[in-house]
Amino acid sequence: MNKLRIYIHIPFCQSKCQYCDFISYDNKDYLIDSYIDALVREIELSYTLLKNKQITSIFLGGGTPTYLPSKYIKKVLSKLSFSNESEVSIEINPETVNKEKLIEYKEMGINRLSFGVQSLDDKILRLMGRIHNKKTAIDSILLAKDIGFNNISADLIFGYPLQTLKIYESTLEEIMKLPLKHLSCYSLSVEKNTILHSMISKKMLPIPNEKLDREMYKLTESKLAKNGFNQYEISNYAINGYESQHNLGYWKQDDYLGIGLGAHSYYNQQRFHNSNDLFKYIRTIKINQLPHEELENISLEEQEKEFIMLRLRLNEGFSLDTYKEKFSCIFTEKYEQIIKKLKDDNLINISSNKVSLTDKGKDFSNQVFLSFF
Ligand SMILES: C[S@@+](CC[C@H](N)C(=O)[O-])C[C@H]1O[C@@H](n2cnc3c(N)ncnc32)[C@H](O)[C@@H]1O
Ligand code: SF4
């Protein structure tokens, strides 16, 4: 049976964070019922795409899936057949969970929790517009552990305006004391159409400092390594065996089907995404049509470029043999000149059949990826 990963998008949040440009709303709760009905119907309409597939992971992301009463999550998950072996993750805003919800998640087969912590400094949390404080973040992770969740992850953001190295360091130190198996540490991206962007434009907040951002990145790597968290991707760290299977699937070009508003799919060498317009998404499904847009076949050449870009994000990189098997050509011959330049600049490593980014290459990953295009 072919394997498939499923992403489910829940576009509702209690309140919009200052830096966030994800598709999520804090003023459309009246649409929650219709949206969940649409999700359920979308799964039914996707019957042929789901038929004879083994679902290896499900990721409930958002927005804030845990903002919704758990009956809605249960309704959606009950439409999918997956086994105990599947990794089933949910993104959590710490303020939106309690004991009952967490117990219910466990009963529905959710076995991995990803907490949006962002920072363990109350001033920075307020600046970010987070609805929780440090204590709530810590307490909710401890509660989840008490209830019996073992596979717990947390997200952090570094490089935020006014976040000093010292403040970030103490967040890292405190988060290491929690029962986590995985951490995603993201460098802040200042996105247009966010409050953060307009505050920086109006000089109400300083522009993030690139040098400090890189220092924070290095600090993340060293602190986490000391605590047994191995970096396996540019922004992701895990205790051995607890790497996110779902996200590894994206980087390894596994097939995945995105369900819900704006969700992207990569399926059978085709790429498409759902409508980004909430009303259109619900309307399209109401007339029994899938809201897929911009369907494109992915040529072998595109697959090859994506392979290089995605695999180089991983610490393990890729093997020259795998590359040759997939694309019937020799990486070091095809890109001889580019490789020479990248090696001279100490951006990539090629040794014993493996290609990977150097430490410097991780700092300039976008520049490395672009050189292959
Ligand atoms: C959908 S959110 C996680 C769940 C929940 N919505 C929350 O925020 O608690 C996904 C993650 O993306 C990261 N993120 C969102 N916007 C970002 C940005 N502009 N720059 C860097 N990381 C960002 C945050 O770490 C966030 O936890
Ligand atoms: S970061 Fe998470 S909680 Fe904040 S607005 Fe974005 S999706 Fe919602």
CSV table of C-alpha atoms and ligand atoms in Angstrom, one decimal:
chain,number,residue,atom,x,y,z
A,1,MET,CA,0.0,0.0,0.0
A,2,ASN,CA,1.4,3.5,-0.9
A,3,LYS,CA,2.1,5.8,2.0
A,4,LEU,CA,0.5,9.2,2.5
A,5,ARG,CA,0.9,12.0,4.9
A,6,ILE,CA,-2.0,14.3,5.8
A,7,TYR,CA,-2.0,17.9,6.8
A,8,ILE,CA,-5.2,19.5,8.2
A,9,HIS,CA,-5.4,23.3,8.5
A,10,ILE,CA,-7.5,24.9,11.3
A,11,PRO,CA,-7.5,28.7,10.5
A,12,PHE,CA,-8.8,30.0,13.8
A,13,CYS,CA,-6.9,31.7,16.7
A,14,GLN,CA,-8.0,33.4,19.9
A,15,SER,CA,-6.0,36.4,19.0
A,16,LYS,CA,-3.6,37.2,16.1
A,17,CYS,CA,0.1,37.4,17.1
A,18,GLN,CA,2.0,40.5,15.9
A,19,TYR,CA,4.5,38.6,13.7
A,20,CYS,CA,2.2,36.0,12.2
A,21,ASP,CA,1.0,35.9,8.5
A,22,PHE,CA,-0.3,32.3,8.6
A,23,ILE,CA,-3.8,31.9,7.3
A,24,SER,CA,-5.7,32.3,10.5
A,25,TYR,CA,-8.5,34.5,11.8
A,26,ASP,CA,-9.4,35.8,15.3
A,27,ASN,CA,-12.7,37.3,14.2
A,28,LYS,CA,-14.4,34.5,12.3
A,29,ASP,CA,-15.5,32.1,15.1
A,30,TYR,CA,-19.1,32.2,13.7
A,31,LEU,CA,-17.7,30.1,10.8
A,32,ILE,CA,-16.2,27.3,12.9
A,33,ASP,CA,-19.2,25.0,12.5
A,34,SER,CA,-19.4,25.4,8.7
A,35,TYR,CA,-15.6,25.1,8.4
A,36,ILE,CA,-15.5,21.8,10.2
A,37,ASP,CA,-18.4,20.5,8.1
A,38,ALA,CA,-16.4,21.5,5.1
A,39,LEU,CA,-13.3,19.7,6.3
A,40,VAL,CA,-15.3,16.6,6.9
A,41,ARG,CA,-16.9,16.8,3.5
A,42,GLU,CA,-13.5,17.6,1.9
A,43,ILE,CA,-12.1,14.3,3.3
A,44,GLU,CA,-15.2,12.5,1.9
A,45,LEU,CA,-14.7,14.1,-1.5
A,46,SER,CA,-11.0,13.1,-1.4
A,47,TYR,CA,-12.0,9.4,-1.4
A,48,THR,CA,-10.1,8.5,-4.5
A,49,LEU,CA,-6.9,10.2,-3.3
A,50,LEU,CA,-7.1,8.4,0.1
A,51,LYS,CA,-8.1,5.0,-1.3
A,52,ASN,CA,-5.6,2.3,-0.8
A,53,LYS,CA,-3.2,4.6,1.1
A,54,GLN,CA,-1.6,4.0,4.4
A,55,ILE,CA,-1.7,7.2,6.4
A,56,THR,CA,1.8,7.4,8.0
A,57,SER,CA,1.3,10.8,9.7
A,58,ILE,CA,-1.3,13.4,10.3
A,59,PHE,CA,-0.5,17.0,11.3
A,60,LEU,CA,-3.2,19.2,12.7
A,61,GLY,CA,-1.8,22.7,12.2
A,62,GLY,CA,-3.0,26.2,12.0
A,63,GLY,CA,-4.0,28.7,13.2
A,64,THR,CA,-4.6,27.1,16.5
A,65,PRO,CA,-6.4,23.7,16.3
A,66,THR,CA,-6.6,23.6,20.1
A,67,TYR,CA,-8.6,26.8,20.2
A,68,LEU,CA,-11.6,24.7,19.0
A,69,PRO,CA,-13.6,22.5,21.4
A,70,SER,CA,-12.2,19.0,21.0
A,71,LYS,CA,-15.4,17.6,19.6
A,72,TYR,CA,-14.5,19.3,16.3
A,73,ILE,CA,-11.0,17.7,16.2
A,74,LYS,CA,-12.6,14.4,17.0
A,75,LYS,CA,-15.1,14.7,14.2
A,76,VAL,CA,-12.3,15.4,11.7
A,77,LEU,CA,-9.9,12.7,12.9
A,78,SER,CA,-12.7,10.1,12.9
A,79,LYS,CA,-13.0,10.5,9.2
A,80,LEU,CA,-9.5,9.2,8.6
A,81,SER,CA,-8.2,5.7,9.2
A,82,PHE,CA,-4.8,5.5,10.7
A,83,SER,CA,-3.1,3.0,13.0
A,84,ASN,CA,-1.3,3.3,16.3
A,85,GLU,CA,1.9,3.4,14.3
A,86,SER,CA,1.0,6.7,12.6
A,87,GLU,CA,2.4,9.9,14.0
A,88,VAL,CA,-0.5,12.2,14.8
A,89,SER,CA,0.5,15.7,15.9
A,90,ILE,CA,-1.4,18.7,16.9
A,91,GLU,CA,-0.2,22.3,17.3
A,92,ILE,CA,-1.0,23.9,20.6
A,93,ASN,CA,-1.2,27.4,21.9
A,94,PRO,CA,-0.6,26.8,25.6
A,95,GLU,CA,-3.4,29.2,26.7
A,96,THR,CA,-6.0,27.1,24.8
A,97,VAL,CA,-5.6,23.7,26.4
A,98,ASN,CA,-6.6,22.2,29.8
A,99,LYS,CA,-6.6,18.7,31.3
A,100,GLU,CA,-9.9,17.6,29.7
A,101,LYS,CA,-8.8,18.6,26.2
A,102,LEU,CA,-5.4,16.9,26.5
A,103,ILE,CA,-7.1,13.7,27.8
A,104,GLU,CA,-9.5,13.8,24.9
A,105,TYR,CA,-6.6,14.3,22.4
A,106,LYS,CA,-5.0,11.2,23.8
A,107,GLU,CA,-8.2,9.2,23.4
A,108,MET,CA,-8.5,10.2,19.8
A,109,GLY,CA,-5.1,8.8,18.9
A,110,ILE,CA,-3.1,12.1,19.0
A,111,ASN,CA,0.4,11.0,20.1
A,112,ARG,CA,2.6,14.1,19.5
A,113,LEU,CA,2.1,17.6,20.8
A,114,SER,CA,3.7,20.7,19.4
A,115,PHE,CA,3.5,23.7,21.8
A,116,GLY,CA,3.9,27.2,20.4
A,117,VAL,CA,6.0,28.6,23.3
A,118,GLN,CA,8.0,31.2,21.2
A,119,SER,CA,9.7,32.6,24.3
A,120,LEU,CA,9.9,32.1,28.1
A,121,ASP,CA,10.2,35.8,28.8
A,122,ASP,CA,7.0,37.6,29.7
A,123,LYS,CA,8.0,40.9,28.2
A,124,ILE,CA,8.9,39.3,24.8
A,125,LEU,CA,5.7,37.3,24.9
A,126,ARG,CA,3.7,40.4,25.4
A,127,LEU,CA,5.6,42.2,22.6
A,128,MET,CA,4.8,39.3,20.3
A,129,GLY,CA,1.1,39.6,21.2
A,130,ARG,CA,1.0,36.1,22.6
A,131,ILE,CA,-2.0,35.3,24.8
A,132,HIS,CA,-0.1,33.1,27.2
A,133,ASN,CA,2.7,33.9,29.7
A,134,LYS,CA,5.8,31.9,30.6
A,135,LYS,CA,4.0,30.2,33.5
A,136,THR,CA,1.1,29.0,31.4
A,137,ALA,CA,3.5,27.6,28.8
A,138,ILE,CA,5.5,25.7,31.4
A,139,ASP,CA,2.4,24.4,33.2
A,140,SER,CA,0.7,23.2,30.1
A,141,ILE,CA,3.8,21.2,29.0
A,142,LEU,CA,4.1,19.7,32.5
A,143,LEU,CA,0.4,18.9,32.5
A,144,ALA,CA,0.7,17.1,29.1
A,145,LYS,CA,3.6,15.0,30.4
A,146,ASP,CA,1.6,14.1,33.5
A,147,ILE,CA,-1.3,13.0,31.4
A,148,GLY,CA,1.0,10.6,29.6
A,149,PHE,CA,2.2,12.3,26.5
A,150,ASN,CA,5.8,11.4,25.8
A,151,ASN,CA,6.4,12.9,22.4
A,152,ILE,CA,6.3,16.7,23.1
A,153,SER,CA,7.8,19.5,21.0
A,154,ALA,CA,8.0,23.2,21.5
A,155,ASP,CA,8.5,26.1,19.0
A,156,LEU,CA,10.7,29.0,19.8
A,157,ILE,CA,11.3,32.2,17.8
A,158,PHE,CA,14.7,34.1,18.0
A,159,GLY,CA,15.8,37.4,16.6
A,160,TYR,CA,12.7,39.3,17.8
A,161,PRO,CA,13.2,43.0,18.2
A,162,LEU,CA,14.3,43.8,21.7
A,163,GLN,CA,15.1,40.1,22.4
A,164,THR,CA,18.7,40.2,23.7
A,165,LEU,CA,21.1,37.3,23.6
A,166,LYS,CA,20.8,37.1,27.4
A,167,ILE,CA,17.0,36.9,27.3
A,168,TYR,CA,17.1,34.2,24.6
A,169,GLU,CA,19.7,32.3,26.5
A,170,SER,CA,17.6,32.1,29.6
A,171,THR,CA,14.6,30.9,27.4
A,172,LEU,CA,16.8,28.1,26.1
A,173,GLU,CA,18.0,27.2,29.6
A,174,GLU,CA,14.5,27.1,31.0
A,175,ILE,CA,13.1,25.2,28.1
A,176,MET,CA,15.8,22.5,28.5
A,177,LYS,CA,14.4,21.7,32.0
A,178,LEU,CA,11.0,20.7,30.5
A,179,PRO,CA,10.1,17.2,29.4
A,180,LEU,CA,10.6,17.8,25.7
A,181,LYS,CA,11.8,15.5,23.0
A,182,HIS,CA,11.8,18.0,20.1
A,183,LEU,CA,12.4,21.7,19.5
A,184,SER,CA,11.8,23.9,16.5
A,185,CYS,CA,13.7,27.1,16.8
A,186,TYR,CA,12.8,29.6,14.1
A,187,SER,CA,14.7,32.7,13.1
A,188,LEU,CA,12.1,35.5,13.0
A,189,SER,CA,10.8,36.3,9.6
A,190,VAL,CA,9.3,39.8,9.3
A,191,GLU,CA,6.3,39.3,7.0
A,192,LYS,CA,4.5,42.0,5.2
A,193,ASN,CA,0.9,42.6,6.3
A,194,THR,CA,1.8,41.9,10.0
A,195,ILE,CA,1.6,44.4,12.8
A,196,LEU,CA,5.2,43.7,13.5
A,197,HIS,CA,6.2,44.8,10.0
A,198,SER,CA,4.3,48.1,10.3
A,199,MET,CA,5.8,48.7,13.7
A,200,ILE,CA,9.3,48.3,12.3
A,201,SER,CA,8.5,50.4,9.3
A,202,LYS,CA,7.2,53.2,11.6
A,203,LYS,CA,10.4,52.8,13.7
A,204,MET,CA,8.4,51.9,16.7
A,205,LEU,CA,10.6,48.8,17.0
A,206,PRO,CA,14.2,48.2,15.8
A,207,ILE,CA,15.0,46.2,12.6
A,208,PRO,CA,16.1,42.7,13.7
A,209,ASN,CA,19.9,42.6,13.8
A,210,GLU,CA,21.3,39.9,11.5
A,211,LYS,CA,24.5,39.5,13.4
A,212,LEU,CA,22.6,38.9,16.6
A,213,ASP,CA,20.3,36.5,14.8
A,214,ARG,CA,23.3,34.4,13.8
A,215,GLU,CA,24.7,34.5,17.3
A,216,MET,CA,21.3,33.2,18.6
A,217,TYR,CA,21.4,30.5,16.0
A,218,LYS,CA,24.8,29.3,17.1
A,219,LEU,CA,23.8,29.5,20.7
A,220,THR,CA,20.7,27.3,19.9
A,221,GLU,CA,22.9,24.7,18.3
A,222,SER,CA,25.4,24.6,21.1
A,223,LYS,CA,23.0,24.7,24.1
A,224,LEU,CA,20.7,22.1,22.5
A,225,ALA,CA,23.6,19.8,21.6
A,226,LYS,CA,24.8,19.9,25.2
A,227,ASN,CA,21.4,18.7,26.3
A,228,GLY,CA,21.2,15.8,23.8
A,229,PHE,CA,19.1,17.5,21.1
A,230,ASN,CA,20.6,16.7,17.7
A,231,GLN,CA,20.0,19.2,15.0
A,232,TYR,CA,18.5,17.2,12.1
A,233,GLU,CA,17.2,20.2,10.0
A,234,ILE,CA,18.1,23.9,9.8
A,235,SER,CA,15.5,24.8,12.5
A,236,ASN,CA,14.7,21.4,14.1
A,237,TYR,CA,16.3,19.5,16.9
A,238,ALA,CA,15.4,16.2,18.5
A,239,ILE,CA,16.4,13.6,21.0
A,240,ASN,CA,17.3,10.6,18.9
A,241,GLY,CA,14.3,8.8,17.5
A,242,TYR,CA,11.9,11.8,18.1
A,243,GLU,CA,12.5,13.6,14.8
A,244,SER,CA,9.1,14.8,13.4
A,245,GLN,CA,8.2,12.1,10.9
A,246,HIS,CA,5.6,14.3,9.3
A,247,ASN,CA,8.1,17.1,8.6
A,248,LEU,CA,10.8,14.7,7.5
A,249,GLY,CA,8.3,13.6,4.9
A,250,TYR,CA,8.1,17.1,3.5
A,251,TRP,CA,11.9,17.3,3.2
A,252,LYS,CA,12.1,13.8,1.7
A,253,GLN,CA,9.4,14.5,-0.9
A,254,ASP,CA,6.9,12.0,0.4
A,255,ASP,CA,3.4,12.3,-0.9
A,256,TYR,CA,1.1,14.5,1.3
A,257,LEU,CA,-2.4,15.7,1.0
A,258,GLY,CA,-3.4,19.0,2.6
A,259,ILE,CA,-7.0,19.3,3.8
A,260,GLY,CA,-8.5,22.7,4.7
A,261,LEU,CA,-8.1,26.3,3.8
A,262,GLY,CA,-5.0,27.1,1.8
A,263,ALA,CA,-3.5,23.6,2.4
A,264,HIS,CA,-0.8,22.5,0.0
A,265,SER,CA,-0.5,19.0,-1.5
A,266,TYR,CA,2.2,17.0,-3.2
A,267,TYR,CA,0.6,14.0,-4.7
A,268,ASN,CA,1.7,11.6,-7.4
A,269,GLN,CA,4.2,14.0,-8.9
A,270,GLN,CA,1.6,16.8,-8.9
A,271,ARG,CA,1.3,19.9,-6.8
A,272,PHE,CA,-1.8,21.8,-5.9
A,273,HIS,CA,-3.3,23.8,-3.1
A,274,ASN,CA,-6.7,24.6,-1.7
A,275,SER,CA,-8.3,28.0,-2.1
A,276,ASN,CA,-7.0,30.6,0.4
A,277,ASP,CA,-10.3,32.3,0.5
A,278,LEU,CA,-12.3,31.1,3.5
A,279,PHE,CA,-15.8,31.8,2.0
A,280,LYS,CA,-14.8,30.4,-1.4
A,281,TYR,CA,-13.3,27.3,0.3
A,282,ILE,CA,-16.6,26.6,2.2
A,283,ARG,CA,-18.8,27.4,-0.8
A,284,THR,CA,-16.8,25.1,-3.2
A,285,ILE,CA,-17.1,22.2,-0.9
A,286,LYS,CA,-20.8,22.9,-0.4
A,287,ILE,CA,-21.4,22.2,-4.1
A,288,ASN,CA,-19.4,19.0,-3.7
A,289,GLN,CA,-16.3,20.1,-5.5
A,290,LEU,CA,-12.7,19.9,-4.2
A,291,PRO,CA,-11.2,23.4,-3.8
A,292,HIS,CA,-8.0,22.5,-5.5
A,293,GLU,CA,-6.2,25.3,-7.4
A,294,GLU,CA,-3.1,25.7,-9.5
A,295,LEU,CA,-2.6,22.0,-10.2
A,296,GLU,CA,0.7,21.5,-11.8
A,297,ASN,CA,2.7,18.4,-12.9
A,298,ILE,CA,6.1,18.4,-11.4
A,299,SER,CA,8.7,17.7,-14.1
A,300,LEU,CA,11.7,15.4,-13.3
A,301,GLU,CA,13.9,18.5,-13.5
A,302,GLU,CA,11.8,20.3,-10.9
A,303,GLN,CA,11.8,17.3,-8.7
A,304,GLU,CA,15.6,17.2,-8.9
A,305,LYS,CA,15.9,20.9,-7.9
A,306,GLU,CA,13.6,20.4,-5.0
A,307,PHE,CA,15.4,17.3,-4.0
A,308,ILE,CA,18.7,19.2,-3.7
A,309,MET,CA,17.0,22.1,-1.9
A,310,LEU,CA,15.0,20.0,0.6
A,311,ARG,CA,17.6,17.4,1.3
A,312,LEU,CA,20.3,20.0,2.0
A,313,ARG,CA,18.0,21.4,4.7
A,314,LEU,CA,18.6,18.1,6.6
A,315,ASN,CA,21.9,17.7,8.5
A,316,GLU,CA,22.3,14.3,6.9
A,317,GLY,CA,22.1,15.9,3.5
A,318,PHE,CA,21.8,13.2,0.7
A,319,SER,CA,23.9,10.4,-0.8
A,320,LEU,CA,25.3,10.7,-4.2
A,321,ASP,CA,24.0,7.2,-4.9
A,322,THR,CA,20.4,8.1,-4.0
A,323,TYR,CA,20.7,11.1,-6.3
A,324,LYS,CA,22.0,9.0,-9.2
A,325,GLU,CA,19.3,6.4,-8.7
A,326,LYS,CA,16.5,9.0,-8.7
A,327,PHE,CA,17.7,11.3,-11.5
A,328,SER,CA,20.0,9.0,-13.6
A,329,CYS,CA,22.9,11.5,-13.6
A,330,ILE,CA,25.9,12.2,-11.5
A,331,PHE,CA,25.6,15.2,-9.1
A,332,THR,CA,29.3,16.0,-9.0
A,333,GLU,CA,29.5,16.1,-12.8
A,334,LYS,CA,26.3,18.0,-13.5
A,335,TYR,CA,27.1,20.7,-11.0
A,336,GLU,CA,30.9,20.6,-11.2
A,337,GLN,CA,31.4,24.4,-11.4
A,338,ILE,CA,28.8,25.3,-8.8
A,339,ILE,CA,30.2,22.7,-6.4
A,340,LYS,CA,33.7,23.9,-6.8
A,341,LYS,CA,32.6,27.5,-5.9
A,342,LEU,CA,30.5,26.3,-3.0
A,343,LYS,CA,33.3,24.2,-1.7
A,344,ASP,CA,35.8,27.0,-2.1
A,345,ASP,CA,33.5,29.2,-0.1
A,346,ASN,CA,33.2,26.4,2.6
A,347,LEU,CA,29.4,26.2,2.1
A,348,ILE,CA,29.0,22.5,1.3
A,349,ASN,CA,30.7,19.2,2.3
A,350,ILE,CA,31.1,16.3,-0.1
A,351,SER,CA,32.7,13.3,1.6
A,352,SER,CA,32.2,9.5,1.4
A,353,ASN,CA,29.2,9.6,-0.9
A,354,LYS,CA,27.4,12.3,1.2
A,355,VAL,CA,26.5,15.9,0.3
A,356,SER,CA,25.6,18.3,3.1
A,357,LEU,CA,25.8,21.9,4.2
A,358,THR,CA,28.7,23.0,6.3
A,359,ASP,CA,28.0,25.1,9.4
A,360,LYS,CA,28.6,28.2,7.3
A,361,GLY,CA,26.4,26.8,4.6
A,362,LYS,CA,23.5,26.6,7.1
A,363,ASP,CA,23.9,30.3,7.8
A,364,PHE,CA,23.7,31.0,4.1
A,365,SER,CA,21.4,28.2,3.1
A,366,ASN,CA,19.2,30.3,0.8
A,367,GLN,CA,22.3,31.4,-1.1
A,368,VAL,CA,23.4,27.8,-1.5
A,369,PHE,CA,19.9,26.7,-2.7
A,370,LEU,CA,19.8,29.6,-5.2
A,371,SER,CA,23.1,28.6,-6.8
A,372,PHE,CA,21.5,25.4,-8.1
A,373,PHE,CA,18.7,27.2,-9.9
B,1,LIG,C1,0.8,27.7,13.5
B,1,LIG,S1,2.0,28.2,14.6
B,1,LIG,C2,2.0,27.1,16.1
B,1,LIG,C3,0.7,26.9,16.9
B,1,LIG,C4,0.0,28.0,17.5
B,1,LIG,N1,-0.7,28.7,16.4
B,1,LIG,C5,0.8,28.9,18.3
B,1,LIG,O1,1.3,29.9,17.7
B,1,LIG,O2,1.0,28.7,19.5
B,1,LIG,C6,3.5,27.6,13.9
B,1,LIG,C7,4.8,28.2,14.4
B,1,LIG,O3,5.4,29.0,13.4
B,1,LIG,C8,6.4,29.9,14.0
B,1,LIG,N2,6.2,31.2,13.3
B,1,LIG,C9,5.0,31.7,12.9
B,1,LIG,N3,5.3,32.9,12.4
B,1,LIG,C10,6.6,33.1,12.3
B,1,LIG,C11,7.5,34.1,11.9
B,1,LIG,N4,7.0,35.2,11.3
B,1,LIG,N5,8.8,34.0,12.0
B,1,LIG,C12,9.3,32.8,12.6
B,1,LIG,N6,8.5,31.9,13.1
B,1,LIG,C13,7.2,32.0,12.9
B,1,LIG,C14,6.0,29.9,15.4
B,1,LIG,O4,7.1,29.4,16.2
B,1,LIG,C15,4.8,29.1,15.5
B,1,LIG,O5,4.8,28.3,16.7
B,2,SF4,S1,1.5,32.3,15.7
B,2,SF4,FE1,-0.1,30.7,16.1
B,2,SF4,S2,-1.5,31.6,17.6
B,2,SF4,FE2,-0.3,33.3,16.8
B,2,SF4,S3,-1.6,34.1,15.2
B,2,SF4,FE3,-0.1,32.7,14.2
B,2,SF4,S4,-1.2,30.8,14.1
B,2,SF4,FE4,-2.3,32.1,15.6
